[in-house]
Short mmCIF file of C-alpha atoms in Angstrom, two decimals:
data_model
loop_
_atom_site.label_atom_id
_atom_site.label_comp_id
_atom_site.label_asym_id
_atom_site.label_seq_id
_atom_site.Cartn_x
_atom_site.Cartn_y
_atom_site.Cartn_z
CA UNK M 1 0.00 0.00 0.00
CA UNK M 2 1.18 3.36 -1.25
CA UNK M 3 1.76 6.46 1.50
CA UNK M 4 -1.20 8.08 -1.12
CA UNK M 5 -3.40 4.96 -0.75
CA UNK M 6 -3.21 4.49 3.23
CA UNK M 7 -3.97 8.93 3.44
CA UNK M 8 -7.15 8.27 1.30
CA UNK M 9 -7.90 5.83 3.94
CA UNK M 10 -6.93 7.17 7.29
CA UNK M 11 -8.29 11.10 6.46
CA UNK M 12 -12.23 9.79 6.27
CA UNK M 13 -11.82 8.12 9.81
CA UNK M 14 -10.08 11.47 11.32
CA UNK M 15 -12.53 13.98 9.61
CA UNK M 16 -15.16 11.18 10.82
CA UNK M 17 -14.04 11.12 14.51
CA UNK M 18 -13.06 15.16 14.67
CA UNK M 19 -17.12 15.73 13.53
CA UNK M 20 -18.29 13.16 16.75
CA UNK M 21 -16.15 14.84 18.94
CA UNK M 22 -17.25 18.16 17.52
CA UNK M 23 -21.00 16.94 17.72
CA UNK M 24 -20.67 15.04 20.87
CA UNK M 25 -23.30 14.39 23.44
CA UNK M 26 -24.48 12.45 26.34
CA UNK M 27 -26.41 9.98 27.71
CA UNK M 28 -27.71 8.63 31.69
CA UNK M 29 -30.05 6.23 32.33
CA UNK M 30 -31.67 5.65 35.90
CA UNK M 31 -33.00 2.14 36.78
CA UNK M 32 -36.12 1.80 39.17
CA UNK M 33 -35.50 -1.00 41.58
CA UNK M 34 -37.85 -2.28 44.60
CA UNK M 35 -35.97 -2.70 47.24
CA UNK M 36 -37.54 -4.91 49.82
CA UNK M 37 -37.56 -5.45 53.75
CA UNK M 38 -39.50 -6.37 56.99
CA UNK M 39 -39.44 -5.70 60.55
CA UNK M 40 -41.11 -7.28 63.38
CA UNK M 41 -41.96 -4.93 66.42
CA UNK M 42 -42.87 -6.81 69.31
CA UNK M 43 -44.69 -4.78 72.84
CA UNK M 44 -44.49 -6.62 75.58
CA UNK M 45 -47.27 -5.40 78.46
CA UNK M 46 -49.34 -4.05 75.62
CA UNK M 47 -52.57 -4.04 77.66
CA UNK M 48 -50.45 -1.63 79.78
CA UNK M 49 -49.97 0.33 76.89
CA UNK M 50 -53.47 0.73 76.04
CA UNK M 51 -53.75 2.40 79.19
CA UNK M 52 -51.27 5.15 77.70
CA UNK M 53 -53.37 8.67 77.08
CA UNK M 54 -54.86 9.76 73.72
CA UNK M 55 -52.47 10.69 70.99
CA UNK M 56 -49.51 8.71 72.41
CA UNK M 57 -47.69 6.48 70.46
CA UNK M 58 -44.70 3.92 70.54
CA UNK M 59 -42.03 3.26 68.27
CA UNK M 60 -39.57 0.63 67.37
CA UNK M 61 -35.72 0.96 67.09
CA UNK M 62 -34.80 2.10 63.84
CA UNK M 63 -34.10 -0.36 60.60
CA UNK M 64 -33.10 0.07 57.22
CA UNK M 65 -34.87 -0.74 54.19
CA UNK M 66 -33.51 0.67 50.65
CA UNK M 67 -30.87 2.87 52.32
CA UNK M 68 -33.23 4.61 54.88
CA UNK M 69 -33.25 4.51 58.12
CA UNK M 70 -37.10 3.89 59.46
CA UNK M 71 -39.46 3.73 62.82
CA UNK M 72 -42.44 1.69 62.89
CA UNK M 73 -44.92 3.05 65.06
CA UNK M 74 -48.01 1.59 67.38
CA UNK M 75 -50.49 4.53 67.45
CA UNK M 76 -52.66 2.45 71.00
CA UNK M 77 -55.68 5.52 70.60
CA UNK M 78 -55.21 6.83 67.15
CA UNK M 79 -58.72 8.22 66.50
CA UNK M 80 -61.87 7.40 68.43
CA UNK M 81 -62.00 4.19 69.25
CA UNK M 82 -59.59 2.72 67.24
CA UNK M 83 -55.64 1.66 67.05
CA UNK M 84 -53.37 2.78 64.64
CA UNK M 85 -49.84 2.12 63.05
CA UNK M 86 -47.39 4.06 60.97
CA UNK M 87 -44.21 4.40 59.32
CA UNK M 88 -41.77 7.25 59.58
CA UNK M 89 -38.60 8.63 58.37
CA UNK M 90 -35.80 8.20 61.25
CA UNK M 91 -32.77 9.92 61.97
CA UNK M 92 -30.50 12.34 60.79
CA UNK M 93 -29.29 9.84 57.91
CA UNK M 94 -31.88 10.47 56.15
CA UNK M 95 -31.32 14.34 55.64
CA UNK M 96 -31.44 14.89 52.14
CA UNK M 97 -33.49 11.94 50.99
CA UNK M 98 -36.33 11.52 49.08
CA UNK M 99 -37.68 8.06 48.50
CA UNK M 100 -41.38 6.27 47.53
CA UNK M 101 -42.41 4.09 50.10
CA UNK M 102 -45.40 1.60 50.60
CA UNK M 103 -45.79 -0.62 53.87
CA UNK M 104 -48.11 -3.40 55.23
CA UNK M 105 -48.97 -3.66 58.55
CA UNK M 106 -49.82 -6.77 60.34
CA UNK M 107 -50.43 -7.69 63.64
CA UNK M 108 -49.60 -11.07 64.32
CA UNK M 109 -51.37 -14.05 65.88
CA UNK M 110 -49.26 -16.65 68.21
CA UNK M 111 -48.13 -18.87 65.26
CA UNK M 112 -47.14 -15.60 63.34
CA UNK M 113 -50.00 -15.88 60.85
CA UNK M 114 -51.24 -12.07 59.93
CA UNK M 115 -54.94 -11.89 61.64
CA UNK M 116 -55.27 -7.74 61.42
CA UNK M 117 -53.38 -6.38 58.23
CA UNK M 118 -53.22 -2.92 56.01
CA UNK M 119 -51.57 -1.90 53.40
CA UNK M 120 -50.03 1.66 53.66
CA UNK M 121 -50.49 3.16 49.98
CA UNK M 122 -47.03 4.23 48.14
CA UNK M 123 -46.22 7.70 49.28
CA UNK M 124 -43.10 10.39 48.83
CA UNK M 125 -41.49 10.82 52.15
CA UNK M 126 -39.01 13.84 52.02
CA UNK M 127 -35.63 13.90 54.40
CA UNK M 128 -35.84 17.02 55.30
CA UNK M 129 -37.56 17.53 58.64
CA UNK M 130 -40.54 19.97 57.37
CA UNK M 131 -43.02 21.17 59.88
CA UNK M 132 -45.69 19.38 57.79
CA UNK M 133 -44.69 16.26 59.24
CA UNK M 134 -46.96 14.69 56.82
CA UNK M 135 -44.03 14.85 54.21
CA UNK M 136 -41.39 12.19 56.35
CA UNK M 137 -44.48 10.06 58.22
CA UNK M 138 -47.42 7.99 57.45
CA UNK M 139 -49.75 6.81 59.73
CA UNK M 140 -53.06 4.84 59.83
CA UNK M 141 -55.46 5.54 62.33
CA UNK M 142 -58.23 3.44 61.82
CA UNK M 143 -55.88 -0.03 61.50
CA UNK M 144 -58.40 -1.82 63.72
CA UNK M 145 -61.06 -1.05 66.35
CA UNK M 146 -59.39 -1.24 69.78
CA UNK M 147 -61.93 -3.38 71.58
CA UNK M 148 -61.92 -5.58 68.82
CA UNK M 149 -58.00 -6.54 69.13
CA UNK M 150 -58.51 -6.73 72.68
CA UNK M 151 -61.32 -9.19 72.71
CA UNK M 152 -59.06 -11.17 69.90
CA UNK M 153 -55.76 -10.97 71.41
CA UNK M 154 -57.66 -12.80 74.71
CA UNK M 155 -57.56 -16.00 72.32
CA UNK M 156 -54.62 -15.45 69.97
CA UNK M 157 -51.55 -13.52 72.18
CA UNK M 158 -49.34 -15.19 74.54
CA UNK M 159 -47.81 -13.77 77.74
CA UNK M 160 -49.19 -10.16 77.27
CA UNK M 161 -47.06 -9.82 74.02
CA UNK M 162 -48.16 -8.06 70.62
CA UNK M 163 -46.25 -8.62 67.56
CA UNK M 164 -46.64 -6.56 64.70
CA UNK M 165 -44.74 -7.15 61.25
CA UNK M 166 -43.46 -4.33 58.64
CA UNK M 167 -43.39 -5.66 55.09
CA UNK M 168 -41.57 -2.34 53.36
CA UNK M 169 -40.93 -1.81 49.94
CA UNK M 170 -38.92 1.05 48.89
CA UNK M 171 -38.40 1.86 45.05
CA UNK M 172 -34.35 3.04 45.07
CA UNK M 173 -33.62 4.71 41.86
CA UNK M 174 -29.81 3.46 40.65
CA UNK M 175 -28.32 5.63 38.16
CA UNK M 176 -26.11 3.83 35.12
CA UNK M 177 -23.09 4.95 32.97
CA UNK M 178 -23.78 4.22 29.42
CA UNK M 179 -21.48 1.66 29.59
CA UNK M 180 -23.25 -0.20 32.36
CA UNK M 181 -26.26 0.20 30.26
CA UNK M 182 -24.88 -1.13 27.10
CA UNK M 183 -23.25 -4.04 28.76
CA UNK M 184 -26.42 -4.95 31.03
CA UNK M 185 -28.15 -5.06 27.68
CA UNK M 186 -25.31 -7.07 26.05
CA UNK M 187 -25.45 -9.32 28.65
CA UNK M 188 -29.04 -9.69 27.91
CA UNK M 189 -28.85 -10.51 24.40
CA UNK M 190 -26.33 -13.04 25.13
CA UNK M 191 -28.89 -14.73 27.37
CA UNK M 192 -31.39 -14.54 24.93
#
């Protein structure tokens, strides 16, 4: 090959990579991912605790789902006559977090089988500590009617002990390189 023949070749591929580099651009991608987790609060004395006075409420040690520090909490007289139970932001790890969150609540019988459960819609909690507490806390007040779960735990609790359970889901949003991208969807070619 000639020095003229080998130009005529190399030139295109320059001029070629000088326009992409002129013309360049960029790319993200962000991958939803449900991120799952549960927690089992246990009160022990919990007839006690119904003795507690209106708009008290108790709440477990903190646990991580999705990267987020959370409290469950046991609202004993939510609203009338009823119990309630929640899930809230907790800590100062969160500061600066946003995340979409959905929870069900159970309360548990002696064998662990759910008998009470509800299902805490998906909601936006924010990190920051607003006063609208509303933005880092959910709570259900009307779970189940107090004298109800008293009458049942009679039967179905052992040794003055209530155990509730916290199935949490938390969609984390992962962002990608391109190249983790491309390469995820290599791979799934190559499985294909």
């Amino acid at each position: 090959m000639t020095g003229a023949a080998a130009t005529e070749l190399i030139l295109p591929a320059l001029r070629g990579a000088y326009q992409r580099a002129v013309h360049s651009f960029s790319s993200s991608s962000v991958r939803a991912r449900p991120v799952t987790g549960t927690h089992l609060f246990q009160i022990d004395g919990y007839k006690l605790v119904h003795r507690m006075v209106d708009g008290s409420s108790i709440k477990s040690r903190k646990f991580r789902v999705g990267g987020i520090d959370w409290q469950a909490a046991y609202h004993p007289h939510a609203r009338g006559l009823c119990v309630g139970a929640g899930l809230h932001l907790a800590g100062t790890n969160n500061s600066g977090k946003n995340s979409t969150a959905m929870c069900q609540v159970s309360i548990l019988d002696r064998a662990g089988v759910p008998a009470f459960s509800r299902l805490i819609e998906p909601r936006d909690f924010h990190g920051m500590i607003y006063p609208d507490r509303s933005s880092w806390s959910v709570d259900v007040h009307d779970f189940v009617k107090r004298e109800e779960l008293l009458k049942w735990a009679e039967d179905h609790v052992d040794d003055d002990r209530l155990r509730l359970r916290y199935d949490v889901l938390v969609l984390q949003m992962q962002s990608e390189s391109p190249v983790q991208g491309y390469l995820k969807d290599f791979w799934e070619r190559l499985k294909n």
